[in-house]
CSV table of C-alpha atoms in Angstrom, one decimal:
chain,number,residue,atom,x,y,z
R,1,UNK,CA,6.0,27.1,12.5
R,2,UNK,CA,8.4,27.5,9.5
R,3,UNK,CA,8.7,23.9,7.2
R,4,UNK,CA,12.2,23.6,8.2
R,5,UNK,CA,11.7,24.2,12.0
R,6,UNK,CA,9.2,21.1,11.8
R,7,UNK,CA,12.0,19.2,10.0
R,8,UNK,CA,14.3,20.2,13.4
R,9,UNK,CA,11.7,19.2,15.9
R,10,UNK,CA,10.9,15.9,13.6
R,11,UNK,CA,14.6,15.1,14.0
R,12,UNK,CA,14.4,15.7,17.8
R,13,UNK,CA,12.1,13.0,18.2
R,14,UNK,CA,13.8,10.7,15.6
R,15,UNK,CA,15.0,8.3,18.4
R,16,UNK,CA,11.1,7.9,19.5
R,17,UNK,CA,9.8,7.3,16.3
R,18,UNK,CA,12.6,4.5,15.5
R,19,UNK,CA,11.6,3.0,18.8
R,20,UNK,CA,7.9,2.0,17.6
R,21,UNK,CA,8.7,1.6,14.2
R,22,UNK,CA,10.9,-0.8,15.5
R,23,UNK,CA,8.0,-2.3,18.0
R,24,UNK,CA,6.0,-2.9,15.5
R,25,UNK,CA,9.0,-4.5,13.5
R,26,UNK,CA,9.2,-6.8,16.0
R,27,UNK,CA,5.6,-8.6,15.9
R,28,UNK,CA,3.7,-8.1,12.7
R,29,UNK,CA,0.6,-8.5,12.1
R,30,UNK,CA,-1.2,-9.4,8.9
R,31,UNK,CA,-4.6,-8.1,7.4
R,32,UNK,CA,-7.5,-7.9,10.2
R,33,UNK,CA,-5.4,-9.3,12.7
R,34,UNK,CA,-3.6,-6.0,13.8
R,35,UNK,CA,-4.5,-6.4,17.3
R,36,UNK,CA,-1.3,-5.3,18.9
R,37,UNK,CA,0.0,-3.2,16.5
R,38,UNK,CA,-3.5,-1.0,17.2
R,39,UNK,CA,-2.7,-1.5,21.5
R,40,UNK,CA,0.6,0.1,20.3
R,41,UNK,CA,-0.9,3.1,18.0
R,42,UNK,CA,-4.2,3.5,21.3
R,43,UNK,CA,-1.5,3.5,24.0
R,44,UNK,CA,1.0,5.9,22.3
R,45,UNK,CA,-1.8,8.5,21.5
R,46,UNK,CA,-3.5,7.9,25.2
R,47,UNK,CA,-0.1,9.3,26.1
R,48,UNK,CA,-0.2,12.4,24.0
R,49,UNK,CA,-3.6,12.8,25.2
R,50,UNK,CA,-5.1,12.8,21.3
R,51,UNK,CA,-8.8,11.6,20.9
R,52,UNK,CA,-9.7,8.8,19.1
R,53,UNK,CA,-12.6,6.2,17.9
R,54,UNK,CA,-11.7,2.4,18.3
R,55,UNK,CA,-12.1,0.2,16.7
R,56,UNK,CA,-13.2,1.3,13.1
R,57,UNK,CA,-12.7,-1.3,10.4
R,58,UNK,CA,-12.0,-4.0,12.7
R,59,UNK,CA,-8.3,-3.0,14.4
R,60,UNK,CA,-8.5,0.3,13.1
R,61,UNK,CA,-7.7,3.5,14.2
R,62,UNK,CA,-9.1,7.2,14.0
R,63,UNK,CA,-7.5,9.9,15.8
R,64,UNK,CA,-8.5,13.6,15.6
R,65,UNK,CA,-6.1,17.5,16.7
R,66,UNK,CA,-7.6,20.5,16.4
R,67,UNK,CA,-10.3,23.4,18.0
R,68,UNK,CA,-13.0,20.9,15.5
R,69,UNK,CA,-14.2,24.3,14.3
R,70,UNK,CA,-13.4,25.3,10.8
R,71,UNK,CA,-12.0,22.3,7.8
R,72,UNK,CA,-10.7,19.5,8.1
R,73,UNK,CA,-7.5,17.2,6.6
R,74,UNK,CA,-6.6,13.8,6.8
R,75,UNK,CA,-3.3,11.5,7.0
R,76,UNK,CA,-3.4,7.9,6.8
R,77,UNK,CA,-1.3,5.4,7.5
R,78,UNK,CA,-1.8,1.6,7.0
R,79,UNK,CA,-0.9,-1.5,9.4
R,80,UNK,CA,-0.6,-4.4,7.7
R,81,UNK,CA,2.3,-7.0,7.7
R,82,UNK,CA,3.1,-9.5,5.1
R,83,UNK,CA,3.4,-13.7,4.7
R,84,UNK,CA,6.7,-13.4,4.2
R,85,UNK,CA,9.7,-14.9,6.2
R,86,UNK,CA,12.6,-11.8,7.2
R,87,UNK,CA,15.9,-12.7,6.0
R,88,UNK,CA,17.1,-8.9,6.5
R,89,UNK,CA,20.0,-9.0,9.3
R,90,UNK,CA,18.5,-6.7,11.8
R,91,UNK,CA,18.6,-6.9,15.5
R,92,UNK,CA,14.9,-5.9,15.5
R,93,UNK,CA,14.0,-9.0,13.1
R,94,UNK,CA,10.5,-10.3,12.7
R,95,UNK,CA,9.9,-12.7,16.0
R,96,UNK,CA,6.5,-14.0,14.3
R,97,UNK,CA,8.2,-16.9,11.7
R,98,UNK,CA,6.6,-16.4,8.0
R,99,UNK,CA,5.3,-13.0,9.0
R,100,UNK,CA,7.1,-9.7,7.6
R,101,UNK,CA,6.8,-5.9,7.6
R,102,UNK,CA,7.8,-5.8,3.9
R,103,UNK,CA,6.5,-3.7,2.5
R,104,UNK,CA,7.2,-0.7,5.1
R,105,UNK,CA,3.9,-0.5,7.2
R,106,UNK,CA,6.0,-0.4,10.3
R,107,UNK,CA,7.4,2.9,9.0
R,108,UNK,CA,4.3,4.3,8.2
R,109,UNK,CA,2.4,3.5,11.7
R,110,UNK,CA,5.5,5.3,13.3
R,111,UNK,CA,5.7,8.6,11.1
R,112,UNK,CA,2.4,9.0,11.9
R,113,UNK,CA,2.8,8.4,15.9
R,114,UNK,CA,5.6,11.0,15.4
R,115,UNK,CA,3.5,13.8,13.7
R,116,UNK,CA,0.4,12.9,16.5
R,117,UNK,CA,2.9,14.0,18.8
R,118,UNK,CA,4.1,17.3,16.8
R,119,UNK,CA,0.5,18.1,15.9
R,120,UNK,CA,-0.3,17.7,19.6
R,121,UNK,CA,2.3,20.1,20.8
R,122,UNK,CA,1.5,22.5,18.1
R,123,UNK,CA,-2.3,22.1,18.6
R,124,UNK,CA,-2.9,25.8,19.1
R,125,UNK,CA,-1.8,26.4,15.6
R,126,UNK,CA,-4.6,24.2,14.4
R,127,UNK,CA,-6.9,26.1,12.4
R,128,UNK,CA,-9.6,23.3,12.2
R,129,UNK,CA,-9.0,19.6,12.5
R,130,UNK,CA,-6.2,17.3,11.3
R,131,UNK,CA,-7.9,13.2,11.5
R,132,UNK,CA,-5.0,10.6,11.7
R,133,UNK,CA,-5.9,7.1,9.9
R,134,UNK,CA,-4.4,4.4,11.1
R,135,UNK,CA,-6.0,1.9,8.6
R,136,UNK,CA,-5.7,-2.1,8.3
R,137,UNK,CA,-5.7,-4.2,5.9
R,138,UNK,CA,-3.8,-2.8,3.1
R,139,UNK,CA,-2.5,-5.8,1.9
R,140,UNK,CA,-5.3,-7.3,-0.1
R,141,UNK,CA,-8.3,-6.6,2.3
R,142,UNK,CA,-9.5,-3.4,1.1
R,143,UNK,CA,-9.0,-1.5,4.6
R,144,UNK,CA,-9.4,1.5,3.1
R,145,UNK,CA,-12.8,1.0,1.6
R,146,UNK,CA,-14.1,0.0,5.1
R,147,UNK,CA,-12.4,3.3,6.9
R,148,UNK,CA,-14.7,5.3,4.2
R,149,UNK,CA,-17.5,3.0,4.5
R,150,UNK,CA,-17.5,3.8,8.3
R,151,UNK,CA,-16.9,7.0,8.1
R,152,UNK,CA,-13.3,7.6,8.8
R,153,UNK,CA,-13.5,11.2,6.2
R,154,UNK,CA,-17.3,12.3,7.3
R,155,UNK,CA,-17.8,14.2,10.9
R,156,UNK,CA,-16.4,16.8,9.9
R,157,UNK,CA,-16.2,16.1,6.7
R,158,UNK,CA,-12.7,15.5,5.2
R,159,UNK,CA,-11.3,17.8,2.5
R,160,UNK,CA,-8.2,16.7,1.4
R,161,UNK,CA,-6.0,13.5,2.3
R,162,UNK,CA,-2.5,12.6,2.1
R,163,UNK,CA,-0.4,10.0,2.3
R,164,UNK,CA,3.5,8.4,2.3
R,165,UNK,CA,5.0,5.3,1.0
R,166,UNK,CA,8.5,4.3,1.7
R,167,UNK,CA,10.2,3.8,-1.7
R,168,UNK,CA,13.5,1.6,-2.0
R,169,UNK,CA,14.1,3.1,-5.4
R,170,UNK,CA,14.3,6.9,-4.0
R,171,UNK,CA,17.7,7.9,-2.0
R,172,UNK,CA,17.0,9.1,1.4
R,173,UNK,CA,16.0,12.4,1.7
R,174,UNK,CA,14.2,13.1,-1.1
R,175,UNK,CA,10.5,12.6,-2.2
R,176,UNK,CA,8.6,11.3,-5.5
R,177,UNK,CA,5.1,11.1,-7.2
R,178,UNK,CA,2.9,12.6,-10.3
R,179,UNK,CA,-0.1,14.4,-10.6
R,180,UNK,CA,-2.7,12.3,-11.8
R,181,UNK,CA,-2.6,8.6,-12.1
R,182,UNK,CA,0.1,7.2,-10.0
R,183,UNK,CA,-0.6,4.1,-9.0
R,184,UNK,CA,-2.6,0.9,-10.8
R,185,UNK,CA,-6.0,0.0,-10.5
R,186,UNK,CA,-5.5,-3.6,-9.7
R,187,UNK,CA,-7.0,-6.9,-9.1
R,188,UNK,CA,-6.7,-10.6,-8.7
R,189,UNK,CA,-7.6,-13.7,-10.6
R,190,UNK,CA,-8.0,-18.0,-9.7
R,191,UNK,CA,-8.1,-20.3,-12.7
R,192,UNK,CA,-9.0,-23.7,-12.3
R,193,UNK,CA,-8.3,-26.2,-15.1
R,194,UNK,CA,-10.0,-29.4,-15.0
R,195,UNK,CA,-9.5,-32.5,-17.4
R,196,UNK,CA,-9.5,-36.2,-16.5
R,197,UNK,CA,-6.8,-37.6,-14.2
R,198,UNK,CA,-5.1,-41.1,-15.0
R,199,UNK,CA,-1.4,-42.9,-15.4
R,200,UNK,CA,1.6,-40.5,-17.1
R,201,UNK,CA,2.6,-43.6,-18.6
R,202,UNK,CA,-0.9,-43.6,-21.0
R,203,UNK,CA,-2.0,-39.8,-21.3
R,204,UNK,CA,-4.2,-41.0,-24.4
R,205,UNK,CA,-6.8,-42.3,-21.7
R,206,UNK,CA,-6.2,-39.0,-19.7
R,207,UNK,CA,-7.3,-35.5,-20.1
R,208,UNK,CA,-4.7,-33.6,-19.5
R,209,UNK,CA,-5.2,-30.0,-17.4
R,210,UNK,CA,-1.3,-29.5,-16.7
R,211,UNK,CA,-0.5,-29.0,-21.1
R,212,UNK,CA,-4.2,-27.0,-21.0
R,213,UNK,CA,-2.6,-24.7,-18.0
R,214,UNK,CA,0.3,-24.4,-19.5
R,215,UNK,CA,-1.3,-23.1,-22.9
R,216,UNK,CA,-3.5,-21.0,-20.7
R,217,UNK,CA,-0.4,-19.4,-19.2
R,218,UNK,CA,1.6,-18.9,-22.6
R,219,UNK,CA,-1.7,-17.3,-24.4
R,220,UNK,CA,-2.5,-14.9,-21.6
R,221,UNK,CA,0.6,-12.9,-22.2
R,222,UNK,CA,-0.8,-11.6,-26.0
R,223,UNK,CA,-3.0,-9.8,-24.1
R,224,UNK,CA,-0.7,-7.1,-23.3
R,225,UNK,CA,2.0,-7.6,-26.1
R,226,UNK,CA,-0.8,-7.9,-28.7
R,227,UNK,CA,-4.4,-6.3,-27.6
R,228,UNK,CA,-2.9,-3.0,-25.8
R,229,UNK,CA,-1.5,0.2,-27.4
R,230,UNK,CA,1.9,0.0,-26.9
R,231,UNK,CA,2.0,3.6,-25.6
R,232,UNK,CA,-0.6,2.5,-22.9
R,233,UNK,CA,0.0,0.0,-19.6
R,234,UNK,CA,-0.9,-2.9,-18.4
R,235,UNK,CA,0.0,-6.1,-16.3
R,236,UNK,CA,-1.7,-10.0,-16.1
R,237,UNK,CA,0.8,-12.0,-14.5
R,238,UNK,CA,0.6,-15.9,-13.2
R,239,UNK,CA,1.9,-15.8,-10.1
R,240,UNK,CA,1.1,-19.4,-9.2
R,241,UNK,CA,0.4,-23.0,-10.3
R,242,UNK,CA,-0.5,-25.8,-9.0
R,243,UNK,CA,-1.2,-29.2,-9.9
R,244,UNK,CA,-0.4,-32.8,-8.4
R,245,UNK,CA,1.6,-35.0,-6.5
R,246,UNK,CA,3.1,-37.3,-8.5
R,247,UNK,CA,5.5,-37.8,-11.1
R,248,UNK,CA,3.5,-40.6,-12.6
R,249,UNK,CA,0.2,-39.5,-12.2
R,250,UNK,CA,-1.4,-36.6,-14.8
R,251,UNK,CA,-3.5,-34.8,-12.2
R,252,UNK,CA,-7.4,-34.2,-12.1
R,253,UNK,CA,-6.9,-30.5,-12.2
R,254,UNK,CA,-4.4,-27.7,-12.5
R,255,UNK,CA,-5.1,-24.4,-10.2
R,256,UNK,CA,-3.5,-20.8,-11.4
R,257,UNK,CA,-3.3,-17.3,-9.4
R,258,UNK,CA,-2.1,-14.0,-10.4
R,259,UNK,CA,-2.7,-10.3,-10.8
R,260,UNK,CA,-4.4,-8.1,-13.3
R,261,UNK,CA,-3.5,-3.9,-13.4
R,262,UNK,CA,-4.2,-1.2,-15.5
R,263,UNK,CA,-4.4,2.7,-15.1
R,264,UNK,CA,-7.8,2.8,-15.4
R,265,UNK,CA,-10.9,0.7,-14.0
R,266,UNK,CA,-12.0,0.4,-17.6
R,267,UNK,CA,-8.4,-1.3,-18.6
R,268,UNK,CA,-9.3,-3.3,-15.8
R,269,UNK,CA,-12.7,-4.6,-16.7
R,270,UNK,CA,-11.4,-5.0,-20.1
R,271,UNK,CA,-8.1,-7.7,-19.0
R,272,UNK,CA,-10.9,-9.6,-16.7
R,273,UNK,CA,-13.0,-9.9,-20.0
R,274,UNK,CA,-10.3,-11.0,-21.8
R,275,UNK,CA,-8.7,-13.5,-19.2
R,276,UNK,CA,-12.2,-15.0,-18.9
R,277,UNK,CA,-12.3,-15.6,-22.8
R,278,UNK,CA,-9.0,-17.1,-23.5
R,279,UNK,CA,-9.0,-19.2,-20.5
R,280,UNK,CA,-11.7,-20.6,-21.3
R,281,UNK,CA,-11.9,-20.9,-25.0
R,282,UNK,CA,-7.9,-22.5,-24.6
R,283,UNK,CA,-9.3,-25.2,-22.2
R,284,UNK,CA,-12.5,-25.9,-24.6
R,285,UNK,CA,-9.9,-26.6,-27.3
R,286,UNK,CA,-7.5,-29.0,-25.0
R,287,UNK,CA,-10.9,-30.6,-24.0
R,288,UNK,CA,-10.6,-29.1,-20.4
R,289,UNK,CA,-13.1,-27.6,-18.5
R,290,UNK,CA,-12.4,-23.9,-16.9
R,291,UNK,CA,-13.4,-21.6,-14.3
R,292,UNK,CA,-12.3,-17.8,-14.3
R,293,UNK,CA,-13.1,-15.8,-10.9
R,294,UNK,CA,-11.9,-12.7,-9.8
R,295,UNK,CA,-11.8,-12.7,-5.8
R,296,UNK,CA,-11.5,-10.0,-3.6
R,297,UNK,CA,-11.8,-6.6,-4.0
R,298,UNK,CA,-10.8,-4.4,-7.6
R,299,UNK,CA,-8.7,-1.7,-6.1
R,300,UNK,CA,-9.0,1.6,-8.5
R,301,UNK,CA,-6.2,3.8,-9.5
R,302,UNK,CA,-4.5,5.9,-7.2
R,303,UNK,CA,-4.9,9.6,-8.5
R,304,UNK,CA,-2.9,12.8,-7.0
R,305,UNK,CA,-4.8,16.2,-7.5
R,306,UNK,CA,-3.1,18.1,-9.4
R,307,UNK,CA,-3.0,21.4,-7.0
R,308,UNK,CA,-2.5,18.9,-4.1
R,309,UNK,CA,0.8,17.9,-6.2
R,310,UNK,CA,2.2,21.1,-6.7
R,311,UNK,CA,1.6,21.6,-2.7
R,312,UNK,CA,3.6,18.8,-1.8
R,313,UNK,CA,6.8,20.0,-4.2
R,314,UNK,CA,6.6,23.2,-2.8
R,315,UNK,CA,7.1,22.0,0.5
R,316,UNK,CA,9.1,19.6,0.3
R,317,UNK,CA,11.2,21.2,-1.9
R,318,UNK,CA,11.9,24.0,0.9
R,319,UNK,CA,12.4,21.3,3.5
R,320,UNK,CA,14.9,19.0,1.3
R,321,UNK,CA,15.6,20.9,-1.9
R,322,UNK,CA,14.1,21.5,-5.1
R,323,UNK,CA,16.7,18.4,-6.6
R,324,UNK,CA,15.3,16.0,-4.3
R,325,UNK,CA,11.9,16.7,-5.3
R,326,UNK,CA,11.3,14.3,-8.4
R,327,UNK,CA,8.4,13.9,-10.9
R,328,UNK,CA,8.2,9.7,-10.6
R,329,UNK,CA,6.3,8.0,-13.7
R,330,UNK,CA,3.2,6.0,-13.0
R,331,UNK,CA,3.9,2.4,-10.7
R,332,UNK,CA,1.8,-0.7,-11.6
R,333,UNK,CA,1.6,-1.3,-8.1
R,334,UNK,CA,-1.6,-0.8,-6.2
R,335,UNK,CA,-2.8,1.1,-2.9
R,336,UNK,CA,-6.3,1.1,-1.5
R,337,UNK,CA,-5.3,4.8,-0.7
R,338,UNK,CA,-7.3,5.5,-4.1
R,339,UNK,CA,-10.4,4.4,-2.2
R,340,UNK,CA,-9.4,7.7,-0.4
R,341,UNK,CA,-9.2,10.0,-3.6
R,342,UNK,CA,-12.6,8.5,-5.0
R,343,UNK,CA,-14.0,10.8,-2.4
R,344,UNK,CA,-11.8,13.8,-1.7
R,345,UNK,CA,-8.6,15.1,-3.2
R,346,UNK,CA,-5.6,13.8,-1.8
R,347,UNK,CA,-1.9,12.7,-2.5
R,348,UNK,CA,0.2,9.9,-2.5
R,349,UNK,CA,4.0,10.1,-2.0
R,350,UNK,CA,6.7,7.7,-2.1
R,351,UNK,CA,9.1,8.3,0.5
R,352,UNK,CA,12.9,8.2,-0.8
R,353,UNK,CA,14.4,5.4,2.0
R,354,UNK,CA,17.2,3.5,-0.3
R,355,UNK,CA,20.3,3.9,1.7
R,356,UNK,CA,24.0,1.6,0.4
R,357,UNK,CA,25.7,2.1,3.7
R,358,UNK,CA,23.0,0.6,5.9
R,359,UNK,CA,22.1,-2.0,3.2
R,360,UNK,CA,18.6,-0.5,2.6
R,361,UNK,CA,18.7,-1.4,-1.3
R,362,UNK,CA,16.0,-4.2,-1.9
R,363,UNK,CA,12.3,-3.6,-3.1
R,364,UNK,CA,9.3,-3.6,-1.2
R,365,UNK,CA,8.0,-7.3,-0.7
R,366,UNK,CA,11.4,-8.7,-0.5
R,367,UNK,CA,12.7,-11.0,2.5
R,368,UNK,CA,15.5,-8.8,2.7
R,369,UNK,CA,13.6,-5.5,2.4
R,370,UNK,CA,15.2,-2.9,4.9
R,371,UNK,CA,13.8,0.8,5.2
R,372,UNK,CA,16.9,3.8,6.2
R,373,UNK,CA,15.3,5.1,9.3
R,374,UNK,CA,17.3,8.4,8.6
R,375,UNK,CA,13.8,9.0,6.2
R,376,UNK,CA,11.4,8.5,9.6
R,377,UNK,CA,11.6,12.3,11.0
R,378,UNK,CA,11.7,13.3,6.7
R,379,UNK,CA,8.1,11.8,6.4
R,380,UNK,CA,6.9,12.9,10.2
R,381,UNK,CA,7.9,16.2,9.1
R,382,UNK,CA,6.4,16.6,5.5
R,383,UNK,CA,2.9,15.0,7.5
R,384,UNK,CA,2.5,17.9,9.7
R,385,UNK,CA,3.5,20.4,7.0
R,386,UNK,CA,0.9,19.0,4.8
R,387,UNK,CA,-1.8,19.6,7.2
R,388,UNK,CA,-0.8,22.5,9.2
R,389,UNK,CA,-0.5,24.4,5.7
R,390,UNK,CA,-3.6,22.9,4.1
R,391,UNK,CA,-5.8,24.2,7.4
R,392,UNK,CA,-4.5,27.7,6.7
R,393,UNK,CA,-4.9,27.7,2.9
R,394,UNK,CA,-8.5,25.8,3.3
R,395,UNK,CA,-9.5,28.6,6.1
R,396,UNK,CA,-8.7,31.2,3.7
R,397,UNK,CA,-10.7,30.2,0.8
């Protein structure tokens, strides 16, 4: 099939992909607890008659198209929903209160559906085997990791990945990414300052964690104004605080969250090392005891192969035009898609779905996030090109 007649037929189906991205719109699910949103994905490709192995990864899925003889490529989508409450005015608004497909999971799951169902009516064309990941827990739980762990890219062994991000800041209908580094390695950090509780009206009997917090907070940011290269990046940002009930009462301890990102893992290491040393040594000097702990999982950089890059402009750039194919800079965000590209090349695209008319202007992880569903078919379609043209180049080599 030519790129643009896969565009066509991914525009034919447009209404059916809306439909489940909208299902799943409807009742989202957070990390591990995908449980209906998998039902959907399982009864959807029972009806196309694709194979697949359920569950992987807890709610997981793994789908596979193709004759299984000759190489193999992988797309992934993830699942997850958000703890956020949906303010967006749409008639297919979260029913699950403080629960939110914000960050465009919904849209991903769908595009996915919708090149299952291409792939699957193409399948003859299939030089080898195209595996569909329908991974959870994106959002902080390191689903990624456990699709690998449980070998979602072995059996046949996976030799390239791809994968697309809806991206508010990219108009509809055209694409954006970078070869190399494109997204943040990234982490998360708790700091717990503890002093000695007592009456506000008589802080000298008191030790008081809330100033020693507050000094934590203030000396943290000279890490990155002060201790990085300027021409380099980096992010440690407090993202919460909390500390007592009272307006009267100087609390027994202060509690902090936030994140910590970096291009590299090293960059990484080297904020935790630092955060752990001025946290600490700040608290020592306000007489305050602290704890530093990194929970969770450190999610490395997300990094595009370079020829995998080029690929995806070239293709793209027949199916929307070479204008709408745009070189992004590096994003601070983080994806557990680069526990994908620690074991075979792949790519990560952002997905252009920022739309005026319909509204579709706010960021991912907003309450009033909205996605243009004119971009559903655009991803469905660039899926199947990806693999469909990797398979031939791969058998070739």
């Amino acid at each position: 099939m030519q790129r643009e007649q896969i565009l066509k037929e991914a525009r034919s189906i447009q209404e059916w992909i809306v439909e489940r991205r909208r299902q799943l719109h409807r009742h989202p699910e957070l990390m591990y607890e995908e449980v209906k949103t998998s039902q959907l994905v399982r009864e959807t490709l029972d009806e196309l008659g694709v194979a697949y192995r359920s569950p992987i990864a807890e709610t997981g899925v793994l789908a596979s198209i193709g004759d299984g003889d000759g190489p193999c490529v992988a797309l992934r989508a993830d699942m997850d929903a958000l703890p956020i409450h949906e303010q967006a005015d749409v008639s297919f608004r979260s029913e699950v209160d403080g629960k939110m497909h914000a960050c465009g999971h919904d849209c991903h799951t769908s595009m996915l559906l919708g090149a299952a169902r291409l792939l699957k009516e193409h399948e003859d064309e299939i030089q080898g085997t195209v595996k569909l990941l329908f991974q959870p827990a994106e959002e902080g739980g390191a689903g990624g990791h456990r699709m690998s762990e449980e070998g979602a890219l072995e059996n046949p062994q996976v030799e390239r990945i791809f994968g697309l991000h809806v991206w508010p800041t990219l108009e509809t209908g055209s694409i954006g990414a970078c070869e190399g580094t494109f997204l943040a390695a990234a982490g998360f950090m708790e700091i717990t300052v503890r002093g000695r509780g007592g009456h506000a009206a008589m802080p000298q009997y008191t030790i008081d964690p809330v100033v020693a917090a507050a000094k934590v907070v203030t000396e943290l940011q000279t890490i990155v104004s002060r201790e990085i290269d300027p021409l380099d990046s980096g992010v440690v940002s407090v993202t919460t605080i909390h500390g007592g009930q009272a307006s009267n009462v100087i609390p027994e301890e202060v509690r902090m969250k936030g994140t910590l990102r970096s291009l590299t893992m090293e960059g990484l290491q080297g904020l935790q090392q630092r955060v752990q040393e001025i946290a600490t040594h700040v608290g020592t000097a306000h007489r305050c005891e602290v704890s530093v702990e990194f929970p969770g999982h450190d999610y490395p950089p997300t990094v595009n192969d370079r020829s995998l890059w080029n690929k995806t402009r070239e293709i793209a750039g027949q199916m929307l035009g070479d204008d709408n194919v745009l070189e992004v800079p590096p994003v601070m965000g983080g994806e557990d898609f680069a526990y994908y590209t620690e074991r075979v090349p792949g790519c990560f695209v952002g997905l252009g779905v920022r739309n005026e008319a319909v509204g579709a202007t706010y960021m991912v992880h907003h309450p009033m996030f909205k996605a243009d569903e004119e971009a559903l078919p655009i991803g469905t379609a660039l899926h199947v090109n990806f693999a469909l043209e990797s398979l031939r180049e791969l058998a070739t080599d």
